Tab-separated table of C-alpha atoms in Angstrom:
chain	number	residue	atom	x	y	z
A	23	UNK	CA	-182.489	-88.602	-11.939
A	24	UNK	CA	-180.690	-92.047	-10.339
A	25	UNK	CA	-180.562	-93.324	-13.874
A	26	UNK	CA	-176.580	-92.462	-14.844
A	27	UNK	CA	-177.107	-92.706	-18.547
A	28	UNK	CA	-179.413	-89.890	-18.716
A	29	UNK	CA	-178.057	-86.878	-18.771
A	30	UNK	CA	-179.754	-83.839	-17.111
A	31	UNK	CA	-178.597	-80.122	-17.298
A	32	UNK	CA	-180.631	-77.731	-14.734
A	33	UNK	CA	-181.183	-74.190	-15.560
A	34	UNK	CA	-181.616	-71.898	-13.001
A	35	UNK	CA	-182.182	-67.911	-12.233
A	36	UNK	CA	-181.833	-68.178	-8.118
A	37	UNK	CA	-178.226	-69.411	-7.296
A	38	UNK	CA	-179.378	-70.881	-3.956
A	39	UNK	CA	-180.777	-73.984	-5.891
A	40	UNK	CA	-177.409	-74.581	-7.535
A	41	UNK	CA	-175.481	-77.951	-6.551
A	42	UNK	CA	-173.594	-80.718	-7.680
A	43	UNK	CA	-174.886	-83.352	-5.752
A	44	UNK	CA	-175.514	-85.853	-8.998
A	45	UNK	CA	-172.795	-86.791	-11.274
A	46	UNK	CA	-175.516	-87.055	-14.155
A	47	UNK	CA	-176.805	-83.790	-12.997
A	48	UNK	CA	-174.935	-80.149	-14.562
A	49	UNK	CA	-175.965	-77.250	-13.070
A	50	UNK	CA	-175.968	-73.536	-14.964
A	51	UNK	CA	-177.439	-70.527	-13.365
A	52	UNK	CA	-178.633	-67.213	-15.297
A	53	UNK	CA	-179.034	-64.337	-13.289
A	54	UNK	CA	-182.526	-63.134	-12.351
A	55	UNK	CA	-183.347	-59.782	-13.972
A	56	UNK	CA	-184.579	-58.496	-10.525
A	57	UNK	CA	-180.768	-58.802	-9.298
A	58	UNK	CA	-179.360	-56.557	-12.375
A	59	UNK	CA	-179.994	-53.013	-11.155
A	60	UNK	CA	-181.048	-51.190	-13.789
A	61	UNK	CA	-181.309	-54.240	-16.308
A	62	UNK	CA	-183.326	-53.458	-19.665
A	63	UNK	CA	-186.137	-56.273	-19.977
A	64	UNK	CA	-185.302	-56.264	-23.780
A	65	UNK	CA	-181.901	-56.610	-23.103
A	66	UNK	CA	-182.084	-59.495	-20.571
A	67	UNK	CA	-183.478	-61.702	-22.986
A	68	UNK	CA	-181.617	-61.303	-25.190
A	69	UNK	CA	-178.799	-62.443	-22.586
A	70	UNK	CA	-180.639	-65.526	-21.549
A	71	UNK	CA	-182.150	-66.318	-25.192
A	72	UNK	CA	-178.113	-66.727	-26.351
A	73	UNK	CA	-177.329	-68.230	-23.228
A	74	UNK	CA	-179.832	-71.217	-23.792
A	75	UNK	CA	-178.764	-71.246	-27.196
A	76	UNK	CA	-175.244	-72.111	-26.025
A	77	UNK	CA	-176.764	-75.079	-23.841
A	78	UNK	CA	-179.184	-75.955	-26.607
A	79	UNK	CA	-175.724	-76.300	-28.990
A	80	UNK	CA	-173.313	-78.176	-26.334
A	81	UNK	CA	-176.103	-80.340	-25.134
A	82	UNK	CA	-178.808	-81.386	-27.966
A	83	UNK	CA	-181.111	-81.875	-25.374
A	84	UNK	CA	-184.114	-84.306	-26.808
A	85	UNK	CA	-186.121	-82.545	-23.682
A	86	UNK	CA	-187.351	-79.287	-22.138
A	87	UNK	CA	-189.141	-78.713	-19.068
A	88	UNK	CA	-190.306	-75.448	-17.660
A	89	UNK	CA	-191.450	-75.498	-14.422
A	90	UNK	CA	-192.354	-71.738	-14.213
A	91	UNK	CA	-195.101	-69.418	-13.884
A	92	UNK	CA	-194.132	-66.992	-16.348
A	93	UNK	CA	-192.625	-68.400	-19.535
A	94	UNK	CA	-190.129	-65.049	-20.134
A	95	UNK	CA	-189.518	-64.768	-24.172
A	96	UNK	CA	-185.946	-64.760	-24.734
A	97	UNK	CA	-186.920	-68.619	-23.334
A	98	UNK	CA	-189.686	-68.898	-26.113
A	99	UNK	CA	-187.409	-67.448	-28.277
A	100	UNK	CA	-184.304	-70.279	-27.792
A	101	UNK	CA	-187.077	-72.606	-27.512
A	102	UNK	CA	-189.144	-71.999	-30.626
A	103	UNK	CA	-185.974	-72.448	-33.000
A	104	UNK	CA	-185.770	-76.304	-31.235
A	105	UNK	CA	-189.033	-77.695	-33.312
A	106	UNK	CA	-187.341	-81.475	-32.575
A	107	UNK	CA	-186.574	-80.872	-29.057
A	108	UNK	CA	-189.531	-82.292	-26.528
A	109	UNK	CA	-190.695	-79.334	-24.831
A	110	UNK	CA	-193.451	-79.164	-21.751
A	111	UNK	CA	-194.398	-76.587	-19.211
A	112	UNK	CA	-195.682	-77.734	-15.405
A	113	UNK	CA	-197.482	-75.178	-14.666
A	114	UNK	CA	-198.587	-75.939	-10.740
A	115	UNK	CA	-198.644	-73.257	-9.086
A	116	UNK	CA	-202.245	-71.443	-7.780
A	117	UNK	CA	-200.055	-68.102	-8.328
A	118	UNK	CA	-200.239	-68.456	-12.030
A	119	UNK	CA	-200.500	-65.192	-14.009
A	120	UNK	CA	-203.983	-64.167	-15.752
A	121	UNK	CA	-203.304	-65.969	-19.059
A	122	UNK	CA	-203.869	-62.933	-20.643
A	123	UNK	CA	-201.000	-61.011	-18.979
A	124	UNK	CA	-198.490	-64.252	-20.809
A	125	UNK	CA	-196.909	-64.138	-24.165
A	126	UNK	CA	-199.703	-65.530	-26.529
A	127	UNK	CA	-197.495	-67.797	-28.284
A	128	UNK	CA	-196.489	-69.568	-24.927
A	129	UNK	CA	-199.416	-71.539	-25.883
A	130	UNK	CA	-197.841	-72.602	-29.025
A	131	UNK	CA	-194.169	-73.413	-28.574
A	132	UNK	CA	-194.745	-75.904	-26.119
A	133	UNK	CA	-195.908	-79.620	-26.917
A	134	UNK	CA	-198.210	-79.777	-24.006
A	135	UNK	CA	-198.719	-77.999	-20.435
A	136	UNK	CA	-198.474	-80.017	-17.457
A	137	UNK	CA	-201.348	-79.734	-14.764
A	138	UNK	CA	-200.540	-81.578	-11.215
A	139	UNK	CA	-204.144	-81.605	-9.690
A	140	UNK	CA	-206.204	-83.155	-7.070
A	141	UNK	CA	-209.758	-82.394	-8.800
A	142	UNK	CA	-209.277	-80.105	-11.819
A	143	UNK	CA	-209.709	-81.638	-14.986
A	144	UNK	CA	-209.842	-78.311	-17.171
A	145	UNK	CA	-208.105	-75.046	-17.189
A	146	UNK	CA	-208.358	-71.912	-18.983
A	147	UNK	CA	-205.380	-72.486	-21.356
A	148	UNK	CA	-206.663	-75.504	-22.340
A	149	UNK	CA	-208.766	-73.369	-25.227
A	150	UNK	CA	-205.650	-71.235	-26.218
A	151	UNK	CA	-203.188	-72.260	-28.815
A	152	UNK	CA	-201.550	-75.350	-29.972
A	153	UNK	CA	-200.592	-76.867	-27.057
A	154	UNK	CA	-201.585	-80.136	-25.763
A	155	UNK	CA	-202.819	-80.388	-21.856
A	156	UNK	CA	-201.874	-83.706	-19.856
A	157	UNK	CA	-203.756	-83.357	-16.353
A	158	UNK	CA	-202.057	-85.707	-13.575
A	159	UNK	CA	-202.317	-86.502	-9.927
A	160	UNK	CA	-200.128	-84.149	-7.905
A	161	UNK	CA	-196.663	-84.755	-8.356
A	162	UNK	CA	-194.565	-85.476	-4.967
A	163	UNK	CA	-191.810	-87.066	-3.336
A	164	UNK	CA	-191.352	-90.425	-1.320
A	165	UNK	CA	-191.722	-89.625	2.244
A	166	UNK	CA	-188.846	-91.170	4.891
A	167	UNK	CA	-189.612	-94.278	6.740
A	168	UNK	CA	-190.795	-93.251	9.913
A	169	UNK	CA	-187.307	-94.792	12.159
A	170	UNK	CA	-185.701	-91.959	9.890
A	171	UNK	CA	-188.005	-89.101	11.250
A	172	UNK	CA	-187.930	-90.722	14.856
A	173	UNK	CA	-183.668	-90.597	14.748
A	174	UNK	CA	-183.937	-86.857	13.275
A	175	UNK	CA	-186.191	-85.819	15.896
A	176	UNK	CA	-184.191	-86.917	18.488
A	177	UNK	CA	-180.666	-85.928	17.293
A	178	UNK	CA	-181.937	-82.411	16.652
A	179	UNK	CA	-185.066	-81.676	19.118
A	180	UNK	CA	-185.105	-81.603	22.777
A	181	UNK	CA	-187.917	-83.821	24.206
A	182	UNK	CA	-191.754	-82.061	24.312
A	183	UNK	CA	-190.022	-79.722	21.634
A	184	UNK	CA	-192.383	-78.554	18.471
A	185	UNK	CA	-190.628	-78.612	15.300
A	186	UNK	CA	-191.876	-75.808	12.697
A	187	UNK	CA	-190.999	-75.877	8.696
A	188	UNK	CA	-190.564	-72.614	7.847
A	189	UNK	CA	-190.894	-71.638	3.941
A	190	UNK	CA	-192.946	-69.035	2.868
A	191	UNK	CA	-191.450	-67.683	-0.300
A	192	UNK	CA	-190.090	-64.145	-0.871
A	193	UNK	CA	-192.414	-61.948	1.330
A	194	UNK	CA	-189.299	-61.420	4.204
A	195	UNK	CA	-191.132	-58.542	5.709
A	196	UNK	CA	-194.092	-60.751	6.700
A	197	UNK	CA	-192.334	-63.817	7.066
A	198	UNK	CA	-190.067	-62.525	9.617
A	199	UNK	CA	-192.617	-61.386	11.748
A	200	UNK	CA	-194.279	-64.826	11.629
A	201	UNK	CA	-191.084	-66.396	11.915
A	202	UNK	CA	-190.224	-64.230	15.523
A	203	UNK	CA	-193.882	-64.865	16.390
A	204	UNK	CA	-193.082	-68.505	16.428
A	205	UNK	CA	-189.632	-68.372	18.204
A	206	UNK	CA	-190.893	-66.065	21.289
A	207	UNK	CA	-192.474	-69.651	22.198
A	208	UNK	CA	-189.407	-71.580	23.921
A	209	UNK	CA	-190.603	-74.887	22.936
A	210	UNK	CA	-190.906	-74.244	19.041
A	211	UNK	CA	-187.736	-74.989	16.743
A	212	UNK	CA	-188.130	-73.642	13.052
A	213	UNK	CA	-186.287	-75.882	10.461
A	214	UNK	CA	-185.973	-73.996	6.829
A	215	UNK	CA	-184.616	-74.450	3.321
A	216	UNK	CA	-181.286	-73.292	1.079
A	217	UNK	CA	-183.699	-70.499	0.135
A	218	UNK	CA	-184.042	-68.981	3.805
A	219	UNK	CA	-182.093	-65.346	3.688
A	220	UNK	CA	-183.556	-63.630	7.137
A	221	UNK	CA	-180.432	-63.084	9.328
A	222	UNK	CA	-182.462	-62.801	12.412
A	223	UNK	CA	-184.111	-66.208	11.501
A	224	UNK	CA	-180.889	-67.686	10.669
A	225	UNK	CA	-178.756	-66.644	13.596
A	226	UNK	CA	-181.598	-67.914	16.128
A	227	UNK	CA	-180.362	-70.743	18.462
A	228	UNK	CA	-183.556	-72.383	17.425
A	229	UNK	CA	-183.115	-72.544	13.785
A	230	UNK	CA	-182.240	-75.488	12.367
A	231	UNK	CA	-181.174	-75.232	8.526
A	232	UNK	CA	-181.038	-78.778	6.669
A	233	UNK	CA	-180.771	-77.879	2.696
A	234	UNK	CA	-180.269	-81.336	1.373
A	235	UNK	CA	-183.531	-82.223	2.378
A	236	UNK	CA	-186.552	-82.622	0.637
A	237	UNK	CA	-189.256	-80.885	0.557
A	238	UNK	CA	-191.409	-84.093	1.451
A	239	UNK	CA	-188.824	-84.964	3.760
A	240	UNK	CA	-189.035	-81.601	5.512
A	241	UNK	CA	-192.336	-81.455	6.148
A	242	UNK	CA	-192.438	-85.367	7.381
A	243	UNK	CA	-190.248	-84.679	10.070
A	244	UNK	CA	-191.947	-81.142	11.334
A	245	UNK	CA	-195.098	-81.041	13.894
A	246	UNK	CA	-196.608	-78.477	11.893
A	247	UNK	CA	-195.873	-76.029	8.802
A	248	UNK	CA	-195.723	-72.387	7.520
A	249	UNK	CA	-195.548	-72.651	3.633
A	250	UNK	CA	-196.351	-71.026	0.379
A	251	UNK	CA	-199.537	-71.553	-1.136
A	252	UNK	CA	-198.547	-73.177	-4.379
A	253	UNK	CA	-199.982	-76.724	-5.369
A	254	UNK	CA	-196.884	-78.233	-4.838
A	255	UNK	CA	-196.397	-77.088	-0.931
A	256	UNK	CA	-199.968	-77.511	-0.250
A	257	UNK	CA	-200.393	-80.946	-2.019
A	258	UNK	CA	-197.389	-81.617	0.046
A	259	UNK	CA	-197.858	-80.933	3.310
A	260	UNK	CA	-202.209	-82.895	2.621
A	261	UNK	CA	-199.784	-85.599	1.543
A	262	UNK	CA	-197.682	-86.087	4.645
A	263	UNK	CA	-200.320	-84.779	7.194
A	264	UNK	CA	-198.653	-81.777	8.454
A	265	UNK	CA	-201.153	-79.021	9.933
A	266	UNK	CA	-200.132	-75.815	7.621
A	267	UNK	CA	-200.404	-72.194	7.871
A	268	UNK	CA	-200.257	-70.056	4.677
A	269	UNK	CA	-199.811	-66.912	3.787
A	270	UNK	CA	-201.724	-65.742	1.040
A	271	UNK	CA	-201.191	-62.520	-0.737
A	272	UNK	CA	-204.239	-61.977	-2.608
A	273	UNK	CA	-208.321	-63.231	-2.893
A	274	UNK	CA	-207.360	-65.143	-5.730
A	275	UNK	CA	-205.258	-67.554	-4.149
A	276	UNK	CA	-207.429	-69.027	-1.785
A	277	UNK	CA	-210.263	-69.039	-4.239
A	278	UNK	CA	-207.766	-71.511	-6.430
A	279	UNK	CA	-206.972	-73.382	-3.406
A	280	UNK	CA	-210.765	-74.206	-2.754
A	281	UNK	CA	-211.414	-74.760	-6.499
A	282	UNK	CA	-208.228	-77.600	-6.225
A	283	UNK	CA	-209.537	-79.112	-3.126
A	284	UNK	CA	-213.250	-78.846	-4.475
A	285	UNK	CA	-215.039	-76.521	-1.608
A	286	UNK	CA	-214.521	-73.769	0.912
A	287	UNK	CA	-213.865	-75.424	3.533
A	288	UNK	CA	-210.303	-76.472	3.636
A	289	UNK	CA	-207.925	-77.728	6.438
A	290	UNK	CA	-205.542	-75.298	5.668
A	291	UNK	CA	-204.941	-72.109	8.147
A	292	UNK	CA	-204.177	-69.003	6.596
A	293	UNK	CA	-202.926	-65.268	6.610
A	294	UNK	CA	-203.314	-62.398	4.296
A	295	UNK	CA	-200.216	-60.551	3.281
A	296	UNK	CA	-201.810	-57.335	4.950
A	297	UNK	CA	-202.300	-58.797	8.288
A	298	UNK	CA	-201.256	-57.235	11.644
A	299	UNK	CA	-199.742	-58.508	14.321
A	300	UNK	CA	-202.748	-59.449	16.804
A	301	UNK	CA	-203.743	-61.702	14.246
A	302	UNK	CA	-200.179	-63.726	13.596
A	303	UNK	CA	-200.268	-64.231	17.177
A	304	UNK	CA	-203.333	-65.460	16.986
A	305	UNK	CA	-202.568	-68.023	13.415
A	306	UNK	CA	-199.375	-68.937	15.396
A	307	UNK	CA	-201.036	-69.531	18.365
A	308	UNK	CA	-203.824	-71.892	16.804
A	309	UNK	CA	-201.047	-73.627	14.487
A	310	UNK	CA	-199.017	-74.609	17.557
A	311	UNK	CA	-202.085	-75.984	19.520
A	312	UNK	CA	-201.975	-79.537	19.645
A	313	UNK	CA	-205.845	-80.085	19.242
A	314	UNK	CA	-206.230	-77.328	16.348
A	315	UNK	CA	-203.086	-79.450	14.375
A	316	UNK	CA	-205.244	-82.842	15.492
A	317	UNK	CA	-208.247	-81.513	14.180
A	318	UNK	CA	-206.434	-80.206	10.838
A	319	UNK	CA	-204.981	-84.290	10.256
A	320	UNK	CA	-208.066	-85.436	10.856
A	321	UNK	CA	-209.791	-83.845	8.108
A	322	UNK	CA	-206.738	-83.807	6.097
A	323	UNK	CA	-207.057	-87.650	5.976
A	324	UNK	CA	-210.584	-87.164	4.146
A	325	UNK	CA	-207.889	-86.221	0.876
A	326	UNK	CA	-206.664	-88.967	-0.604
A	327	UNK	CA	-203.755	-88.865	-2.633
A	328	UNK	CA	-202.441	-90.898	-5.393
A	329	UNK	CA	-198.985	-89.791	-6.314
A	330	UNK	CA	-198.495	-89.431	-10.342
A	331	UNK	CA	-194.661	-88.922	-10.633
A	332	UNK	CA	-193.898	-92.029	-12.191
A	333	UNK	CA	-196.059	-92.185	-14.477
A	334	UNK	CA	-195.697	-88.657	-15.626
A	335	UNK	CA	-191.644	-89.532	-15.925
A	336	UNK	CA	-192.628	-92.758	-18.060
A	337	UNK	CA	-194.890	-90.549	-20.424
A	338	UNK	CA	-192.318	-87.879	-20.654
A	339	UNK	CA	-189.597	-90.599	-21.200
A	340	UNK	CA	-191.366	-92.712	-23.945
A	341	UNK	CA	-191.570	-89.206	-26.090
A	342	UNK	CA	-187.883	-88.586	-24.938
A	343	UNK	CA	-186.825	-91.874	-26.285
């Protein structure tokens, strides 16, 4: 993305992730059909299938890449009419879909699907369609040099102060109660993302809300973590040794979790989505703990992580060129 001669136009459907912080870097978002009342499936892909069309035509993009979990069809459809355009899916979340609840031919129009992955070297779609499979190390961000973390922490935190990054996706209801769980301690300070919508979160004197910061970044500064269970958060937070608490929202999830980590036991606390509130006390009180989030490090350092983004970018750029 530093490189000025390549161009790079970023489709979105959640208008929170739209800026123009990179002169290289145009920015087009496509409403989610969720935020349509009343919005005919049918109908909305139709919308967006013309709409990528439109970007397709001004832009003769040699690349696509779909970073998804569900690869919608008025997508496929813009997509499949492109045969000379480059097109991959990263698909890296442990929240994927059953692959037989995705369009079939999702398997076809794409040239390969991405896997980020610590120890998984096959996957289910590998035996469906066309598509080729590239499996990589997890894909993450450079972390700041540590005088960068020490001048946040002391331009934002009081001294003996615990700072908390706060992201847990779109379950507000729960997330709110975690998030007032943490607060009610005077000494914790939550730090969260663009994507952060809870007023009651928001408006707390304790809140601190940094959205040009990276996710690796955000985590590297913070004492501990509340975060989504995809790969990408949990690789993250292994990756910069920040003690994590997740919230999970079904069985499945954590089984994917220990089948990416390779066992059961994983340094990783977590919640179910239909927890009550003796036990987020509890997660919140054991996150907080200074010899629980020792502990968690410590066995966190038994990962080892070898960071595959630039040679993903190469292999993506030697088809692009």
């Amino acid at each position: 993305m530093d490189d000025p001669d390549l161009q790079i136009i970023h489709v979105t459907t959640d208008e929170m992730f739209v800026t123009a912080s990179r002169k290289n870097v145009h920015y087009y978002m496509f409403p989610a059909r969720a935020k349509l009342d009343g919005m005919n499936p049918k109908l909305w892909n139709t919308q967006c299938e013309i709409f990528l069309n439109s970007i397709f035509d001004i832009y003769s993009p040699k690349t696509f890449i779909f970073d998804g979990d569900y690869p919608f069809r008025g997508m496929l459809n813009a997509m499949e009419s492109r045969p000379e355009m480059n097109r991959f899916w990263l698909r890296e979340s442990s929240l994927n879909y059953k692959i037989s609840s995705l369009p079939g031919d999702a398997f076809e129009v794409f040239d390969a699907i991405i896997h980020p992955t610590l120890r998984k070297k096959t996957d289910p779609d590998t035996n469906i369609g066309r598509s080729g499979s590239v499996f990589c190390n997890p894909i993450l961000s450079a972390s700041p040099e540590k005088s960068q973390i020490d001048l946040f922490r002391r331009k934002e935190l009081p001294d003996e102060c615990q700072l908390i990054f706060f992201d847990v996706g779109k379950r507000e209801d729960l997330a709110e109660r975690i998030g007032l769980e943490l607060l009610s301690n005077e000494n914790v300070y939550l730090l969260v993302r663009e994507n952060m919508r809870i007023r009651s979160l928001l408006d707390h004197p304790r809140t601190l809300s940094h959205p040009r910061m990276t996710y690796c970044e955000a985590l590297s500064v913070s004492d501990a973590a509340v975060i989504y269970p995809d790969h990408f958060s949990v690789h993250t937070a292994f990756f910069t040794r920040t003690p994590a608490l997740s919230v999970l929202e079904e069985g499945k999830t954590i089984r994917g979790l220990q089948e990416e980590f390779g066992g059961e036991d994983i340094p990783l606390l977590y919640l179910d989505s239909f927890t009550n509130e003796g036990i987020i006390q509890s997660a919140v009180n054991r996150l907080i703990d200074h010899n629980v989030q020792f502990q968690l490090v410590e066995r966190m350092e038994e990962f080892g992580f070898n960071d595959d983004t630039g040679s993903l970018t190469q292999l993506i750029m030697d088809y692009h060129a």
